[in-house]
PDB file of C-alpha atoms in Angstrom:
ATOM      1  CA  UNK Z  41      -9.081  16.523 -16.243  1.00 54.00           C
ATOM      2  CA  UNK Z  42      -7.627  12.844 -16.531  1.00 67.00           C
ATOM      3  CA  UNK Z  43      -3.821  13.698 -14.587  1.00 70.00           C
ATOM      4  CA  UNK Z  44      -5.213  13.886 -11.533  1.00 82.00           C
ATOM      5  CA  UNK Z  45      -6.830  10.844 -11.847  1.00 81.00           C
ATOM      6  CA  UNK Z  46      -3.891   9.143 -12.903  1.00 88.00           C
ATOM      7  CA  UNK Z  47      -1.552  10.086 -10.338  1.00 90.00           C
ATOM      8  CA  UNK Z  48      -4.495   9.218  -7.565  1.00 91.00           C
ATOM      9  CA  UNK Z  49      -4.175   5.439  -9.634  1.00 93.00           C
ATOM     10  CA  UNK Z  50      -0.549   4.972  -9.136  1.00 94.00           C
ATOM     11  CA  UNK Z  51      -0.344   6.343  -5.600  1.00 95.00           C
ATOM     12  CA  UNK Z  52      -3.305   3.963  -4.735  1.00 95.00           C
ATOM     13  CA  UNK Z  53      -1.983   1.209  -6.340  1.00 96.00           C
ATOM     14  CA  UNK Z  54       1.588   1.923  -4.548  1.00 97.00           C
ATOM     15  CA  UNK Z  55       0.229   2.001  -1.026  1.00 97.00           C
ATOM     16  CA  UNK Z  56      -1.765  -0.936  -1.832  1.00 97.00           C
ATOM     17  CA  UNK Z  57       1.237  -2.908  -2.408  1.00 97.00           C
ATOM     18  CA  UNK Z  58       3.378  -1.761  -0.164  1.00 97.00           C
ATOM     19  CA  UNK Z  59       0.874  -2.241   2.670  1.00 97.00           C
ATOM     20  CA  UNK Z  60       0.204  -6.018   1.513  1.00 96.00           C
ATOM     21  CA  UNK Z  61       4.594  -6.161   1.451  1.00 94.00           C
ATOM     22  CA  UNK Z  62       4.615  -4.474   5.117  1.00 94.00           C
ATOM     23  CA  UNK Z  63       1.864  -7.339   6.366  1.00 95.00           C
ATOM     24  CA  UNK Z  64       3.590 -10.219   4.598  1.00 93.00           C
ATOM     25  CA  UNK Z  65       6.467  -9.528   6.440  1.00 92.00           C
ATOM     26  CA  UNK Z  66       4.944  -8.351   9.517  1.00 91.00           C
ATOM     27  CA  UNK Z  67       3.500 -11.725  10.248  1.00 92.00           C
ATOM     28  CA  UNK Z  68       7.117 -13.244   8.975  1.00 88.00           C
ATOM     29  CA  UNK Z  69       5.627 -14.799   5.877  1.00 88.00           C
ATOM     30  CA  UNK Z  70       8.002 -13.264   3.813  1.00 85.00           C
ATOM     31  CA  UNK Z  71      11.879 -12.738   5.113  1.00 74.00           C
ATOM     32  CA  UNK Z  72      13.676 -10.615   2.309  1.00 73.00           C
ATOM     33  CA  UNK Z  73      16.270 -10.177   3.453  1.00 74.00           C
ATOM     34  CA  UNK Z  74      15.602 -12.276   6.505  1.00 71.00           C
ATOM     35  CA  UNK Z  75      17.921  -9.872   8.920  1.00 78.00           C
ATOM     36  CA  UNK Z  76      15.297  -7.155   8.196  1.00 79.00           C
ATOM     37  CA  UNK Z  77      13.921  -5.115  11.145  1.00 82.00           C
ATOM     38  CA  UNK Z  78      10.014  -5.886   9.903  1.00 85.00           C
ATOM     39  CA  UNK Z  79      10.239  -9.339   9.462  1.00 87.00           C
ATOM     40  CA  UNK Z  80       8.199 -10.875  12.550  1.00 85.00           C
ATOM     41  CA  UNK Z  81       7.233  -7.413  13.987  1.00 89.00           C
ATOM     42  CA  UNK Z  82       3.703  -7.296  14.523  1.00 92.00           C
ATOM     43  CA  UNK Z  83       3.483  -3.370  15.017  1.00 94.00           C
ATOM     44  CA  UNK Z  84       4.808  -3.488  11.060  1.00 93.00           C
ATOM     45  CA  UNK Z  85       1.472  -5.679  10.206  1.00 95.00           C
ATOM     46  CA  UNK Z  86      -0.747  -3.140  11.286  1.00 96.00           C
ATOM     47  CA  UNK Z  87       0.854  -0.043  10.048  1.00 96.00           C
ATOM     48  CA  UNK Z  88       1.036  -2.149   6.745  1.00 96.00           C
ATOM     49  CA  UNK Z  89      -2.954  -2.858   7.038  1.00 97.00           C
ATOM     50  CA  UNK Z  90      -3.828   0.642   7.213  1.00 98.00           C
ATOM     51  CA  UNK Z  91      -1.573   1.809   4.077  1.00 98.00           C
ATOM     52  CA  UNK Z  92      -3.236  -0.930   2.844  1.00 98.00           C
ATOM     53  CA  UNK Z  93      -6.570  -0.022   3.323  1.00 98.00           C
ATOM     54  CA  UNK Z  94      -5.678   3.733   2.591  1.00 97.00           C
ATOM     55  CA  UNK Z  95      -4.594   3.071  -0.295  1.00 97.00           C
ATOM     56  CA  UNK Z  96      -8.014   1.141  -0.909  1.00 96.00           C
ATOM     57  CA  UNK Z  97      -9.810   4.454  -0.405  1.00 95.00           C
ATOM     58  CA  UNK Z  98      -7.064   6.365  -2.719  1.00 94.00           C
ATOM     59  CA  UNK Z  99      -7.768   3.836  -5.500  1.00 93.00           C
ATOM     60  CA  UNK Z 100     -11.322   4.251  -5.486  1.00 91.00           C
ATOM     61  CA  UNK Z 101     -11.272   7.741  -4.803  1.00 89.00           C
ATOM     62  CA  UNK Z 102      -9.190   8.371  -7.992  1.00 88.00           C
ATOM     63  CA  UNK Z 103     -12.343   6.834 -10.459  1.00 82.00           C
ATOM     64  CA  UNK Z 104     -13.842  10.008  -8.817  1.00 81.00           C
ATOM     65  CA  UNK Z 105     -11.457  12.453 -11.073  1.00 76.00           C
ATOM     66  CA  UNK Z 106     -10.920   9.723 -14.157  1.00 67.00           C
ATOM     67  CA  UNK Z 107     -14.414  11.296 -15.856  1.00 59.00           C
TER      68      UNK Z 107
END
C-alpha cells in the first residue's frame, strides 16, 4: 500500500522544514517578523533540532511503506 507511504513523505518533509525554520530563527538568523517570540531564543533552536531530526527518521522511515 503506497498512502501510507505518502503521508509518512509529507509529514517528514514538514517537520523537516519546520525544524530547520524553528533553528534559523532560534539562533536569530532569520527575524520574520522580527517582534516574534522565537527569534533569538535558544530553547526554540533545540526544540527545532529535534523536529528536525525527527522528521529525518519520519522521512526515511516512510521508504519503508513506499514498496
Amino acid at each position: 500500500m503506497k498512502l501510507p507511504g505518502y503521508l509518512l513523505q509529507i509529514l517528514g518533509l514538514t517537520m523537516l522544514l519546520t525544524g530547520a525554520w524553528w533553528v534559523l530563527q532560534g539562533m536569530g538568523w532569520i527575524g520574520d517578523p522580527a517582534e516574534s517570540y522565537i527569534v533569538g531564543r535558544q530553547d526554540w533552536a533545540f526544540g527545532g533540532a529535534a523536529v528536525f531530526a525527527l522528521g529525518g527518521v519520519v522521512f526515511g522511515w516512510s521508504r519503508r511503506f513506499r514498496g
